[in-house]
Coordinates of C-alpha atoms and ligand atoms in Angstrom, one line a residue:
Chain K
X10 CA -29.3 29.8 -39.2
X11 CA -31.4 30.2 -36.3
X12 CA -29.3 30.3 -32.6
X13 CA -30.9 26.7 -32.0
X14 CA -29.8 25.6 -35.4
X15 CA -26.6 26.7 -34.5
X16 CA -26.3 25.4 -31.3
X17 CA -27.5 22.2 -32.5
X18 CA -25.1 22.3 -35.3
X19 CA -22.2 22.3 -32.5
X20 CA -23.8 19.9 -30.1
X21 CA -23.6 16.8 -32.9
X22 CA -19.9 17.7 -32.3
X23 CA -20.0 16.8 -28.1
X24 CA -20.2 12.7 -28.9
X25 CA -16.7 13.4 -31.3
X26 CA -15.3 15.4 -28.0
X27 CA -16.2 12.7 -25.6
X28 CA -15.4 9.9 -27.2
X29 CA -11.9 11.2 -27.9
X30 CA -11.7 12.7 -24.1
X31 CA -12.9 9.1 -22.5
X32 CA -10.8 7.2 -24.9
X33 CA -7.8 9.0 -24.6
X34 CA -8.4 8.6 -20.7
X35 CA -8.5 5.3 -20.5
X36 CA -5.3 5.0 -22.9
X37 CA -3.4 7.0 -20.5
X38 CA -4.7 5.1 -17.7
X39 CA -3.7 1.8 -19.5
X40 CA -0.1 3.5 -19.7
X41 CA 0.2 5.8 -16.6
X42 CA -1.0 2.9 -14.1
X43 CA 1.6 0.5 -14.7
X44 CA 4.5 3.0 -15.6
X45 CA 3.4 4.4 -12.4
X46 CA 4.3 0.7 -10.7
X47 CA 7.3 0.4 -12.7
X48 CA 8.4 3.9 -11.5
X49 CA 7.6 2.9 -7.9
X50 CA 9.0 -0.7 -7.8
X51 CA 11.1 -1.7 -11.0
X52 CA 14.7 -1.9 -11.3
X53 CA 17.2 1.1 -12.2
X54 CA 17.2 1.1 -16.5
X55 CA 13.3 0.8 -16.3
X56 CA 12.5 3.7 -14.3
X57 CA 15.4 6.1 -16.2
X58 CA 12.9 5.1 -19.4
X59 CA 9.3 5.7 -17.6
X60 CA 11.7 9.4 -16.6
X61 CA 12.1 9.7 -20.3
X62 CA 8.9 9.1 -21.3
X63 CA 7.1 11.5 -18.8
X64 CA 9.8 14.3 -19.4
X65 CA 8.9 14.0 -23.4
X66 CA 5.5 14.1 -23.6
X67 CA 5.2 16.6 -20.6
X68 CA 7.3 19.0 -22.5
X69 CA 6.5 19.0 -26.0
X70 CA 3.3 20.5 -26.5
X71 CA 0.7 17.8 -27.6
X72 CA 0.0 20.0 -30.9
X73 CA 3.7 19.1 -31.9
X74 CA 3.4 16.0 -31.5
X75 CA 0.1 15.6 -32.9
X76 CA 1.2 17.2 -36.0
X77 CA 4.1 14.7 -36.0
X78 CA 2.0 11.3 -35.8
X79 CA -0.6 12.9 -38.7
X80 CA 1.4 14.4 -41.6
X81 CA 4.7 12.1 -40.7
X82 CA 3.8 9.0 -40.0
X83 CA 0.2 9.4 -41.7
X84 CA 1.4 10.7 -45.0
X85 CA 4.1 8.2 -45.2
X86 CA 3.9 5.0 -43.3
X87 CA 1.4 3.8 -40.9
X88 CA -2.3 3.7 -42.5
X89 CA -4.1 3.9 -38.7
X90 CA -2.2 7.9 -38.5
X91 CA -4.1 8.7 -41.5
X92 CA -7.3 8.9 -39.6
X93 CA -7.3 12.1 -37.8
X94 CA -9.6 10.7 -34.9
X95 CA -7.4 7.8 -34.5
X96 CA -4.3 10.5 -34.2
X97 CA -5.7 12.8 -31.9
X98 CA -7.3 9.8 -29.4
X99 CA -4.0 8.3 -29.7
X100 CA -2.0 11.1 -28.9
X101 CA -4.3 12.5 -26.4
X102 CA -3.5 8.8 -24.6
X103 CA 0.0 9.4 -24.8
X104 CA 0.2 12.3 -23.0
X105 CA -2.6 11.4 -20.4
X106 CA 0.0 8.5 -20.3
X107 CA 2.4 10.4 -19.1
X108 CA -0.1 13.3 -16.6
X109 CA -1.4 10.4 -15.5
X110 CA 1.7 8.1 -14.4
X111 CA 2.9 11.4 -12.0
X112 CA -0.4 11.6 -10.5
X113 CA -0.6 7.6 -9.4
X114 CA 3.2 8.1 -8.5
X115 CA 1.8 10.9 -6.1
X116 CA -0.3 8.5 -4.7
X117 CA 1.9 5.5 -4.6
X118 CA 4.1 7.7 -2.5
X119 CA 1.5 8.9 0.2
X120 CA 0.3 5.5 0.5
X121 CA 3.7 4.0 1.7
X122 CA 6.3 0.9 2.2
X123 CA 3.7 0.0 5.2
X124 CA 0.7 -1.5 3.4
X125 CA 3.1 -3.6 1.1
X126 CA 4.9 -4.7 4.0
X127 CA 1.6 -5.7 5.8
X128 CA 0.4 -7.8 2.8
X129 CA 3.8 -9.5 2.1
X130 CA 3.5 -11.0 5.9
X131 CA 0.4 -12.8 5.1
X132 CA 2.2 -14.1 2.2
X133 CA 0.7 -12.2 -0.7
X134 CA 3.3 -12.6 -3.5
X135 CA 4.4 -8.4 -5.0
X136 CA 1.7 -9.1 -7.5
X137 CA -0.6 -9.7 -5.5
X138 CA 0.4 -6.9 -3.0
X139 CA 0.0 -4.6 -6.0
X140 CA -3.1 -5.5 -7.2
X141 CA -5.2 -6.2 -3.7
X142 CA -3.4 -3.8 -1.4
X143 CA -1.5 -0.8 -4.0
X144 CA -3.8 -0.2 -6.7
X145 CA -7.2 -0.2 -4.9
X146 CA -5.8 2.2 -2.6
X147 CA -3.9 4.2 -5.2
X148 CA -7.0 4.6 -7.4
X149 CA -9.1 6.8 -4.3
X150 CA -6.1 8.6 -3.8
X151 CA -5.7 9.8 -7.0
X152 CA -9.6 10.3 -7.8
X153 CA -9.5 14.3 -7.7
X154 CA -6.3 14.0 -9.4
X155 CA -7.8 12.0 -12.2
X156 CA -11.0 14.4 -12.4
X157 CA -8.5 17.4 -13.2
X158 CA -6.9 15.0 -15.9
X159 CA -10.3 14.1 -17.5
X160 CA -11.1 17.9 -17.6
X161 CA -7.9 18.1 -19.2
X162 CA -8.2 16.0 -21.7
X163 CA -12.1 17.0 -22.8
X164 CA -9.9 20.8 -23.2
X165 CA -7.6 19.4 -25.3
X166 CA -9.5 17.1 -27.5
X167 CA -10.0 20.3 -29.2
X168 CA -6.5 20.2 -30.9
X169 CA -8.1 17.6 -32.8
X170 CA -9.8 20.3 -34.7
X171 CA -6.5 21.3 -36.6
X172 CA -6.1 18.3 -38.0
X173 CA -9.4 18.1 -39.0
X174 CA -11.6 16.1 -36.4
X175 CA -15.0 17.3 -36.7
X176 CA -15.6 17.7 -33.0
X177 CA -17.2 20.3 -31.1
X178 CA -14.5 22.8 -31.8
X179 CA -14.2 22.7 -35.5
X180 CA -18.2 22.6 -36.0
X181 CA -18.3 26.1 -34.0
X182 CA -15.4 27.3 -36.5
X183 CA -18.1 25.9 -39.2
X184 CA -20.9 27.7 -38.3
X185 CA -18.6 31.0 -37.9
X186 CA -17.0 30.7 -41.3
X187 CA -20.9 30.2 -42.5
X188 CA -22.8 32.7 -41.0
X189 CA -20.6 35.1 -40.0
X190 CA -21.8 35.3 -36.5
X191 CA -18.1 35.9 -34.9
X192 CA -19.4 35.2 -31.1
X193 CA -22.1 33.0 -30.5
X194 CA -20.6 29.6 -31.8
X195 CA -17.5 30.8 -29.8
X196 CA -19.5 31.6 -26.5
X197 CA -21.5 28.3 -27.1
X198 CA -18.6 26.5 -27.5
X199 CA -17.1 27.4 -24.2
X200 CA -20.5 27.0 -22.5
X201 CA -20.3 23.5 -23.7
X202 CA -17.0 23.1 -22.5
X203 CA -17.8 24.2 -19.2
X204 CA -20.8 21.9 -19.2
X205 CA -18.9 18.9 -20.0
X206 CA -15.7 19.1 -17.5
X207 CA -16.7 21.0 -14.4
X208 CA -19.7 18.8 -12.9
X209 CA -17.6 15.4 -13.4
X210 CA -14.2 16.9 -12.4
X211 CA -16.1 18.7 -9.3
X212 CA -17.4 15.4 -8.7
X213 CA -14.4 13.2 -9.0
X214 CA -12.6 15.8 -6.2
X215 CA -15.3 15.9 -4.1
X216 CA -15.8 12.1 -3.9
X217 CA -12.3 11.3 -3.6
X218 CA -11.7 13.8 -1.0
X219 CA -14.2 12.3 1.0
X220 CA -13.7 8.8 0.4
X221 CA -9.5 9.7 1.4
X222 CA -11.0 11.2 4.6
X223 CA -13.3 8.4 5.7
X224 CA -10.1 5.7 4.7
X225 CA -7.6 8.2 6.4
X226 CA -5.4 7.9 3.3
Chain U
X3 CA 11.3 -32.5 23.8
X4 CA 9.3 -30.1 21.5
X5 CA 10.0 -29.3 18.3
X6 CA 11.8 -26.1 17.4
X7 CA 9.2 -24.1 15.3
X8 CA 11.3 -20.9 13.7
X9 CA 15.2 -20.4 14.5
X10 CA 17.7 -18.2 13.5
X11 CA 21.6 -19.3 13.3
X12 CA 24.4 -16.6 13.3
X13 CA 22.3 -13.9 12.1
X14 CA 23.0 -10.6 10.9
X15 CA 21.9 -7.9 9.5
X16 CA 23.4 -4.6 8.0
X17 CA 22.5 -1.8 7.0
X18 CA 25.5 0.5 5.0
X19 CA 27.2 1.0 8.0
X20 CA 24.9 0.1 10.3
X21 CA 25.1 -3.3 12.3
X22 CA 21.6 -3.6 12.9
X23 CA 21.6 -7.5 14.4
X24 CA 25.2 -8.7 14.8
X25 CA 25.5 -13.1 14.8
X26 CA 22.2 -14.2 16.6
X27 CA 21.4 -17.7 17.3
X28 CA 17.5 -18.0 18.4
X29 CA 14.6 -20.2 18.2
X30 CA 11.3 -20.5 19.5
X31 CA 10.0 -24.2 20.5
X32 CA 6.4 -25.6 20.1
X33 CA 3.7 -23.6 22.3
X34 CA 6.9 -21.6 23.8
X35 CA 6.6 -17.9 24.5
X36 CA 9.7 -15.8 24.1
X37 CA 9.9 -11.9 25.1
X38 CA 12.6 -10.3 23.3
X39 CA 13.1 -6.6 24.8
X40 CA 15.9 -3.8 25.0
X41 CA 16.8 -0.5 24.3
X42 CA 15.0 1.4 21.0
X43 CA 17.0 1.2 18.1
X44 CA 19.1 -2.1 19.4
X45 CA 18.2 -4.3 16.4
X46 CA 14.9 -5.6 18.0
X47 CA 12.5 -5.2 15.2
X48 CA 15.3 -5.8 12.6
X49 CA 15.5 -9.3 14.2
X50 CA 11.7 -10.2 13.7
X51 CA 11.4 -9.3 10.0
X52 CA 14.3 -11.4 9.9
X53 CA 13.3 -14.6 11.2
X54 CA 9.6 -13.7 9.7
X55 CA 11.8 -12.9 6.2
X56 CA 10.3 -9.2 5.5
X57 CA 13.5 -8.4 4.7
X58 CA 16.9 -10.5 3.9
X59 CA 19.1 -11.2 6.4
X60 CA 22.9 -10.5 5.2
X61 CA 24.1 -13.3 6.6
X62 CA 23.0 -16.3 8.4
X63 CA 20.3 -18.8 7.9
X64 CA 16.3 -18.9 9.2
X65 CA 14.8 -22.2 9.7
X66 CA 10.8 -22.9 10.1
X67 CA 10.7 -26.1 11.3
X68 CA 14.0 -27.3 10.4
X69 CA 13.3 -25.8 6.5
X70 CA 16.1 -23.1 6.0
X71 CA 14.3 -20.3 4.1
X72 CA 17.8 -18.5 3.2
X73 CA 18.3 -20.8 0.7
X74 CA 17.4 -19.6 -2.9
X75 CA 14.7 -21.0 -4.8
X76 CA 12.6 -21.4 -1.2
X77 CA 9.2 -20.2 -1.5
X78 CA 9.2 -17.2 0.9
X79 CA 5.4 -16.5 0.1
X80 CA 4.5 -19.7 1.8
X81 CA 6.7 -19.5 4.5
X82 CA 5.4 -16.1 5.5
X83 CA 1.7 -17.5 5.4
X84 CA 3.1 -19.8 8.2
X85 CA 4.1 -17.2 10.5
X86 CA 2.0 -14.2 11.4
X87 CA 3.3 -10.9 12.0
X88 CA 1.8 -8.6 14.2
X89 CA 3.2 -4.8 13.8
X90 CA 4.1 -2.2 16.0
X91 CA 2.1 0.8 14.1
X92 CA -0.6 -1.9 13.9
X93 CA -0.7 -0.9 9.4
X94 CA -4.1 -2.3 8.7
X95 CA -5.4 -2.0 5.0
X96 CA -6.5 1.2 4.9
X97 CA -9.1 0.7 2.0
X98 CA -10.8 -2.5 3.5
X99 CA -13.3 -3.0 6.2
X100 CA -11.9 -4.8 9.8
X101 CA -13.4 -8.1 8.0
X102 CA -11.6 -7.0 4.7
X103 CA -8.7 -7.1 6.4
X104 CA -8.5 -10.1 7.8
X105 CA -10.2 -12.0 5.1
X106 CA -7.7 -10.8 2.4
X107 CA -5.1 -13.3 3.2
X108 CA -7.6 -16.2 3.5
X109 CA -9.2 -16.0 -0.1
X110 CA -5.8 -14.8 -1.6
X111 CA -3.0 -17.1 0.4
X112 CA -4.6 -19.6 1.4
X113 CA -7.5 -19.4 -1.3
X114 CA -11.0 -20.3 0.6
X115 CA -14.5 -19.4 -0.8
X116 CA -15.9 -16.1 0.3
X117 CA -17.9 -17.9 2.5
X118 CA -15.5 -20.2 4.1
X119 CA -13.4 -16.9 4.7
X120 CA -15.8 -14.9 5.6
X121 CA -16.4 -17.6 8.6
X122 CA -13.0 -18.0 10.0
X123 CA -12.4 -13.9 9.8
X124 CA -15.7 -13.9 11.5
X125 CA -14.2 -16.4 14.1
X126 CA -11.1 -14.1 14.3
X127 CA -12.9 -11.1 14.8
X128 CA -14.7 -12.9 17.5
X129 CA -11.5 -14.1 19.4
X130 CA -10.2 -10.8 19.6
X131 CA -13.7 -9.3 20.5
X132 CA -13.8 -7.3 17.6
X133 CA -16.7 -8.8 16.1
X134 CA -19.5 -6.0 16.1
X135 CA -17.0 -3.9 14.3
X136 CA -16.4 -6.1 11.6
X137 CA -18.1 -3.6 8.6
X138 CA -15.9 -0.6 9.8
X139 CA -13.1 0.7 8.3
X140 CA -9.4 1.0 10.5
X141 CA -9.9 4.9 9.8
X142 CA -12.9 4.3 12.4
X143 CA -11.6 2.5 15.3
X144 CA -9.3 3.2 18.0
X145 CA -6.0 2.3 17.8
X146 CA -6.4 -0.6 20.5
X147 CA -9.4 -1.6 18.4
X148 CA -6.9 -1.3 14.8
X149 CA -4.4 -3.5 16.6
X150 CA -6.8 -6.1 18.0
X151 CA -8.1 -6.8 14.4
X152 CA -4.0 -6.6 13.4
X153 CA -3.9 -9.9 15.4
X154 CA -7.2 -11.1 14.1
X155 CA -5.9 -10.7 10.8
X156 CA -2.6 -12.7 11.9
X157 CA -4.5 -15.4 13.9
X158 CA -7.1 -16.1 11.2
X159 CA -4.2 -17.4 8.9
X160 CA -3.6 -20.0 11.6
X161 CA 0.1 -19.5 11.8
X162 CA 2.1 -21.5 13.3
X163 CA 4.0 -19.4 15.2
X164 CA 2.9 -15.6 16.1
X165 CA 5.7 -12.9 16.0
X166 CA 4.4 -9.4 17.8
X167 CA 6.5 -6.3 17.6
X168 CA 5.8 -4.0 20.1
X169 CA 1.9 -4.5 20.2
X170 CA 0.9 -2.2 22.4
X171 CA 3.5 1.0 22.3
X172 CA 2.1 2.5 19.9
X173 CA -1.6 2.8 21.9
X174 CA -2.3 5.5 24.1
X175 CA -1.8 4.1 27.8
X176 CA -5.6 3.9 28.2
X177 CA -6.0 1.6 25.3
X178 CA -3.2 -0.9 26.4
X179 CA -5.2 -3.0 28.2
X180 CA -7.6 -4.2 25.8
X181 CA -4.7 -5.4 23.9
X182 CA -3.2 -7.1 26.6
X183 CA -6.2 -8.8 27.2
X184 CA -6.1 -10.7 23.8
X185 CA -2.7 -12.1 24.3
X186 CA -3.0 -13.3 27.3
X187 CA -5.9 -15.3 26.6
X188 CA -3.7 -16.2 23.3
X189 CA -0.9 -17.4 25.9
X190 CA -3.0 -19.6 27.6
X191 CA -3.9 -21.2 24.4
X192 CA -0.6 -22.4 23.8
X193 CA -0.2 -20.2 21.0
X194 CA 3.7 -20.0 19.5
X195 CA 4.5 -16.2 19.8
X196 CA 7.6 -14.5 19.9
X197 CA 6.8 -10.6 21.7
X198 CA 8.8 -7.7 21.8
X199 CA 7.6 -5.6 24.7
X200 CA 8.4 -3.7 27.5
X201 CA 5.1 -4.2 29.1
X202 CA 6.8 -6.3 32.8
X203 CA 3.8 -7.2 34.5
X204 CA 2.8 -9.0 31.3
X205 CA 6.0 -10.4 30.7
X206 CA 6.7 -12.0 33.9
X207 CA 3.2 -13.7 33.1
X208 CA 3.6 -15.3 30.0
X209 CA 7.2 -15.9 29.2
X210 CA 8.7 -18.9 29.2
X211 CA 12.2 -17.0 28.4
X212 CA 13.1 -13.5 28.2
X213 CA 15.8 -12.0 26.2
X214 CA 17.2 -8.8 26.9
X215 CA 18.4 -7.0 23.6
X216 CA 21.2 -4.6 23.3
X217 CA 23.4 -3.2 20.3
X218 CA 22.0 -6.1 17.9
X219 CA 23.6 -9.0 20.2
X220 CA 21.6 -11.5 23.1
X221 CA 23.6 -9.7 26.3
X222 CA 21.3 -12.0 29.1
X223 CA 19.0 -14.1 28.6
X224 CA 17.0 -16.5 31.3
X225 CA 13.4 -17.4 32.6
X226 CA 11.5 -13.6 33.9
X227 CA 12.0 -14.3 37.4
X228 CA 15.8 -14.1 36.3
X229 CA 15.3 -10.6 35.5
X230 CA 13.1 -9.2 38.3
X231 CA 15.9 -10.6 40.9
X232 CA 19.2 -10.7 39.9
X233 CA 20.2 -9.7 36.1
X234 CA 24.2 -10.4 35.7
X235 CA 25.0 -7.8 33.6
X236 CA 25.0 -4.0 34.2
X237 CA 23.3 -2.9 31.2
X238 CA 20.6 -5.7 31.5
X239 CA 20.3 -4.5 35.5
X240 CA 20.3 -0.8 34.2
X241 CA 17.5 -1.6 31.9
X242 CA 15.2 -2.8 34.9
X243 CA 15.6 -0.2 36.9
X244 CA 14.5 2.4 34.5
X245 CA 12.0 0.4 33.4
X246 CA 10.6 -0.8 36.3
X247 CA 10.8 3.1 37.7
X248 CA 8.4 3.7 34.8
X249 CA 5.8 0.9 35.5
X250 CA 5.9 2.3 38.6
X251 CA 4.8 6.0 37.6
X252 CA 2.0 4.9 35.3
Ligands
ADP27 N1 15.3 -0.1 6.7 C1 16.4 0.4 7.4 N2 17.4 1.0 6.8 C2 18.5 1.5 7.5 N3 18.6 1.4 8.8 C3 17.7 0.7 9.5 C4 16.5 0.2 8.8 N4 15.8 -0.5 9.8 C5 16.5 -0.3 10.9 N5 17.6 0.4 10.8 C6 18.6 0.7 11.8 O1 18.9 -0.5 12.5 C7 19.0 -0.2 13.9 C8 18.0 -1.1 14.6 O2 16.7 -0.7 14.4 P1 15.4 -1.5 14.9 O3 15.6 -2.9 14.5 O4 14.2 -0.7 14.4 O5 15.6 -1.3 16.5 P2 14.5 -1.5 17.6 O6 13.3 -2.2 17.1 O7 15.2 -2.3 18.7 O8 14.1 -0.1 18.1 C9 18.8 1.2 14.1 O9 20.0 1.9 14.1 C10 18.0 1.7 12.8 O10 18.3 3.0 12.5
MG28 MG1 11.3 -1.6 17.0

């Protein structure tokens, strides 16, 4: 194999990384935005359980549970576990979940009891608070926060590759087991990497950064 | 006689062990102007979100127009529609334009078309001379400018009574003024407003009653000339002098 085929070889793998990466984000985001709400604004027994949730999945390393959701639930009950993408999207989501409900917290928190108190007196039901007032104001808060958690998860969608996702991780591990050649598909791999996380993530803080400046957030 | 627009009835309000507002009886009549003022921390503000129902009085009742809104199963979302609220630290979206702002509760409250909000914000914006500034964001304007579209945003809902909490003493002396301006033009509209200030000169304009505050209770209350010549009580006479010491300094 030529360097090129090589490279090549491991660059069929990026769409595998991103998709699980983007997927997973927007899973976590599905979770971590209204646990985040919950944690801010629900009663006592609710936020105990968002607690729970973040303490588990922030502490057990997402290889664990990985492992867990493919060979026990895969190899015995639930058909989706069997598929290893699924798994490691799914996962992946579940831990973002988690990263993701501590970072909007963060952001609930800077953002204060004022703004909700200001929409209420027009007559904005909670809801409504939350959705016109909270969230759009949460979101550009935690915009550099989320670029760190989207670099994250594009890192760790290469977990995937030990239970046998064929992203970009596991075809660099191919072409070394084939060729031989013990540093290229390694160095490629982590120039790949690089290439994928740092100019979004960089972007993400540098936009929100800005946009918290100009809003005075 | 005019109608009685928002009232209070044996009022309090309590805080752990804090007595923030201890049994007050208030209310504010059609086109009436009533300046509520007193020491900090004697229960003013506590009293407003009352009577606006920001927060739930512990005991006692709130009436708009003769509607008691401490009952459950009232529907405090329109009831606060009905009274705007005009805040001390001024707390503007942060994430919305001065038009933003004021439109927000006039497509989601009162639910107009963009356009037919856009045109009464536009209206309010005007009122409060804060038209040309309508595409900027609070981050960008002065704090007298913030607080004039704070009462845009209040006035554009076309409330039926106005309750302002210290309006101006959060703005640098400089920017007072401006403020000032706007409600005094508001006054001679007629407009319903209940004010908390300490600003005199402007009180002793506009009020048609003024309520000295102290320790969550009414101690004196009486028209403004009532205050400028003879308060009855020490702490109410006490409260003049110092106060009208300062005015006299700035
Ligand atoms: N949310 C609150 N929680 C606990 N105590 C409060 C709260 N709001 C006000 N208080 C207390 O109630 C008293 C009256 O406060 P406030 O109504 O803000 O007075 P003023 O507006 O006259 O300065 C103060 O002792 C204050 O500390
Ligand atoms: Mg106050």
């Amino acid at each position: 194999m030529s360097p090129l085929e090589k490279l090549t070889f491991i660059l069929m793998g990026v769409p595998t990384t991103l998709a699980i990466s983007i997927l997973s984000f927007f899973l976590g985001l599905a979770i971590g935005l209204p646990l985040a709400f919950i944690r801010a604004y629900g009663s006592k027994p609710f936020q105990i359980l968002v607690d729970a949730y973040e303490k588990v999945f922030r502490s057990v390393p997402e290889i664990v549970i990985m492992l867990f959701f493919y060979f026990g639930f895969g190899s015995h009950l639930r058909e989706p576990f069997k598929n290893a993408f699924f798994t490691a999207t799914f996962v992946l989501g579940l831990r973002s979940g988690a990263n993701q409900s501590q970072i909007f917290r963060g952001a609930i928190r800077g953002i204060g009891e004022e703004q909700m108190v200001a929409a209420r007196s027009l007559g904005l039901s909670r809801l409504q608070a939350i959705v016109y007032v909270m969230i759009p104001q949460t979101f550009i808060a935690a915009t550099p926060g989320l670029g760190s958690e989207y670099a994250l998860l594009v890192k760790d969608s290469s977990y995937a590759f030990i239970i046998g996702v064929l992203e970009m991780m596991k075809r660099a591990d191919v072409v070394r087991k084939v060729t031989l050649d013990t540093v290229f598909p390694y160095f490629a791999a982590a120039f790949l990497y690089i290439l994928l996380t740092f100019p979004l993530s960089t972007y993400l803080d540098m936009w929100g950064t800005r946009k918290k400046k100009q809003l005075g957030l | 006689m005019a109608e009685i627009v928002l009232e209070c009835r044996n009022l309090w309000k309590i805080y752990g062990k804090v007595v923030a507002v201890r049994d007050v009886s208030l209310g504010i009549k059609e086109g009436e102007i009533k300046v509520l003022f007193g020491p900090s921390g004697s229960g003013k503000s506590t009293l407003a979100r009352c009577l606006a129902m920001l927060t739930k009085p512990t005991k006692g009742d709130v009436f708009l127009r003769g509607e008691c809104l401490t009952r459950p199963g009232v529907d405090l979302n329109k009831a606060r529609a009905r009274i705007g609220f005009v805040f001390q630290h001024i707390w503007l979206f942060n994430h919305l334009t001065a038009l933003g702002n004021v439109m927000l509760g006039l497509r989601r409250v009162l639910k107009m078309s963009k356009e037919e909000a856009e045109k009464r914000a536009r209206r309010a914006l005007r009122e409060v001379r804060m038209e040309e500034w309508a595409d900027h964001y609070p981050a960008q304007l002065s704090g007298g400018q913030q607080q004039r579209v704070g009462i845009a945003r209040a006035l554009a809902m076309d409330p039926e009574i106005i309750i302002l909490d210290e309006p101006t003493s959060s703005l640098d002396p400089e920017l007072t003024g401006e403020v000032i301006d706007i409600l005094r033009e508001l006054a001679k509209k007629g407009t319903t407003m209940l004010i908390i200030s300490h600003e005199m000169l402007f009180n002793r304009e506009v009020a048609d009653e003024m309520i000295f505050f102290d320790e969550g209770r009414i101690v004196e209350r009486g028209p403004p000339d009532h205050f400028f010549t003879m308060p009855k009580t020490d702490r109410a006479r006490r409260f003049m002098e110092r106060l009208i010491k300062q005015t006299a300094r700035d």
